[in-house]
Coordinates of C-alpha atoms in Angstrom, one line a residue:
I1 CA -20.4 -8.4 -3.9
S2 CA -21.9 -7.3 -0.6
H3 CA -21.8 -9.2 2.7
Q4 CA -25.6 -9.6 2.4
A5 CA -25.2 -11.2 -1.0
R6 CA -22.6 -13.6 0.3
A7 CA -24.9 -14.6 3.1
R8 CA -28.0 -15.1 0.8
A9 CA -27.4 -18.7 0.0
E10 CA -26.1 -19.7 3.4
R11 CA -25.4 -23.2 2.3
R12 CA -26.1 -25.8 -0.2
K13 CA -27.0 -29.0 1.3
Q14 CA -28.1 -32.4 0.4
R15 CA -29.2 -35.0 2.9
R16 CA -30.5 -38.5 3.2
R17 CA -33.3 -39.4 5.6
K18 CA -30.7 -40.6 8.0
G19 CA -29.3 -37.1 8.3
K20 CA -25.9 -37.7 6.6
T21 CA -24.8 -34.6 4.8
R22 CA -23.4 -35.4 1.4
L23 CA -22.7 -31.9 0.3
S24 CA -22.6 -28.6 2.0
K25 CA -21.2 -25.2 1.1
Y26 CA -21.2 -22.3 3.5
Y27 CA -20.9 -18.6 2.6
R28 CA -20.4 -17.5 6.2
T29 CA -17.9 -18.7 8.7
Y30 CA -19.1 -21.2 11.3
T31 CA -17.2 -23.6 13.6
D32 CA -17.5 -27.3 13.0
D33 CA -19.7 -27.6 16.1
E34 CA -22.0 -24.8 14.8
K35 CA -22.2 -26.5 11.4
I36 CA -23.2 -29.9 13.0
K37 CA -25.9 -28.2 15.1
I38 CA -27.3 -26.2 12.1
E39 CA -27.3 -29.2 9.8
A40 CA -29.1 -31.4 12.4
E41 CA -31.7 -28.7 13.0
I42 CA -32.3 -28.2 9.3
H43 CA -32.5 -32.0 8.8
R44 CA -35.1 -32.3 11.5
I45 CA -37.2 -29.4 10.1
V46 CA -37.1 -30.6 6.5
T47 CA -37.6 -34.3 7.0
T48 CA -40.4 -34.1 9.5
R49 CA -42.4 -31.4 7.6
D50 CA -45.7 -32.6 6.2
Q51 CA -45.7 -33.0 2.4
K52 CA -48.9 -31.0 2.1
F53 CA -47.0 -27.9 3.2
T54 CA -44.9 -25.7 0.8
N55 CA -41.2 -26.4 0.4
F56 CA -40.4 -23.0 2.0
V57 CA -40.0 -22.6 5.7
E58 CA -38.6 -19.8 7.9
F59 CA -35.4 -20.7 9.8
K60 CA -34.0 -18.2 12.3
Q61 CA -33.5 -15.0 10.2
Y62 CA -33.4 -17.0 6.9
K63 CA -35.6 -19.1 4.8
L64 CA -35.1 -22.7 3.9
I65 CA -36.0 -23.9 0.4
Y66 CA -35.9 -27.6 -0.3
R67 CA -36.8 -30.3 -2.7
R68 CA -36.8 -34.0 -2.3
Y69 CA -35.4 -36.3 -5.0
A70 CA -35.9 -40.0 -4.2
G71 CA -34.4 -40.2 -0.7
L72 CA -32.2 -37.1 -1.0
F73 CA -33.1 -33.6 0.2
F74 CA -31.5 -30.6 -1.4
T75 CA -31.8 -27.6 0.8
L76 CA -30.9 -23.9 0.3
C77 CA -30.8 -21.4 3.1
V78 CA -31.4 -17.9 1.8
D79 CA -32.3 -14.4 3.0
V80 CA -36.0 -13.9 3.8
N81 CA -36.4 -11.3 1.0
D82 CA -35.1 -13.6 -1.7
N83 CA -37.4 -15.0 -4.3
E84 CA -38.4 -18.5 -3.2
L85 CA -39.3 -19.7 -6.7
V86 CA -36.0 -18.7 -8.2
Y87 CA -34.1 -20.8 -5.6
F88 CA -36.7 -23.6 -5.8
E89 CA -36.0 -23.9 -9.6
S90 CA -32.3 -23.5 -9.0
I91 CA -32.4 -26.7 -7.0
H92 CA -34.0 -28.5 -9.9
L93 CA -31.5 -27.1 -12.3
F94 CA -28.6 -28.3 -10.1
V95 CA -30.1 -31.8 -10.0
E96 CA -30.5 -31.7 -13.8
L97 CA -26.9 -30.6 -14.2
L98 CA -25.7 -33.5 -11.9
D99 CA -27.9 -35.9 -13.9
Q100 CA -26.5 -34.9 -17.2
F101 CA -22.9 -34.8 -16.0
F102 CA -23.0 -38.2 -14.4
G103 CA -25.6 -39.8 -16.6
N104 CA -28.5 -40.6 -14.2
V105 CA -26.8 -39.4 -11.1
C106 CA -27.1 -41.5 -7.9
E107 CA -26.0 -41.0 -4.3
L108 CA -22.7 -42.9 -4.9
D109 CA -21.7 -40.4 -7.6
L110 CA -22.1 -37.6 -5.0
V111 CA -20.0 -39.5 -2.4
F112 CA -17.2 -40.7 -4.7
N113 CA -17.1 -37.7 -7.0
F114 CA -17.6 -34.9 -4.5
N115 CA -14.9 -32.8 -6.1
K116 CA -16.8 -32.8 -9.4
V117 CA -20.1 -32.1 -7.6
Y118 CA -18.4 -29.0 -6.0
M119 CA -17.0 -28.0 -9.4
I120 CA -20.6 -28.0 -10.8
L121 CA -21.9 -26.1 -7.8
D122 CA -19.1 -23.5 -8.1
E123 CA -19.9 -23.0 -11.8
F124 CA -23.6 -22.5 -11.0
F125 CA -23.4 -20.4 -7.8
L126 CA -20.9 -17.6 -7.0
A127 CA -20.7 -16.3 -3.5
G128 CA -24.2 -17.7 -2.8
E129 CA -25.8 -16.1 -5.9
V130 CA -26.9 -17.8 -9.1
Q131 CA -24.2 -16.9 -11.6
E132 CA -25.3 -19.0 -14.6
T133 CA -28.5 -20.6 -15.6
S134 CA -27.7 -22.2 -18.9
K135 CA -27.2 -25.9 -18.5
Q136 CA -25.1 -26.1 -21.7
T137 CA -22.8 -23.3 -20.6
I138 CA -22.3 -24.8 -17.2
L139 CA -21.7 -28.3 -18.5
H140 CA -19.3 -27.1 -21.1
R141 CA -17.2 -25.3 -18.5
V142 CA -17.3 -28.2 -16.1
Q143 CA -16.3 -30.7 -18.9
D144 CA -13.4 -28.4 -19.8
L145 CA -12.3 -28.2 -16.2
D146 CA -12.7 -32.0 -15.9
K147 CA -10.3 -32.5 -18.8
L148 CA -7.6 -30.6 -17.0
E149 CA -7.7 -33.0 -14.0

């Protein structure tokens, strides 16, 4: 996998309005201070954006793609040449996976079961690229891994 492919989905992020990151995954190396700055800037952009605009916004040399579910924002940072709709739908599929795995997922599931959330994320994305789109396949793998714990 090329460096460019690894950088495509710069990070997976989910936020509340207050700006508390509940989940993030980086496919490039950043210091903790850089991560804090990036996350704050993205939070500001996404939460203050008018709802009449699209869920795609340019961010530095990347593109942010986000969806809001209740009070949570799920945001992907991808290369500008990537297909927005593929990643937009990927966010929805990820939320559906969480919902099926946890049974009506809520924020507390994400906070107290973060290791399982990362396990789902890692079965869905590989090095920032979508590796599997079948919900049943992903859930079966995750359930098998969950049994090993």
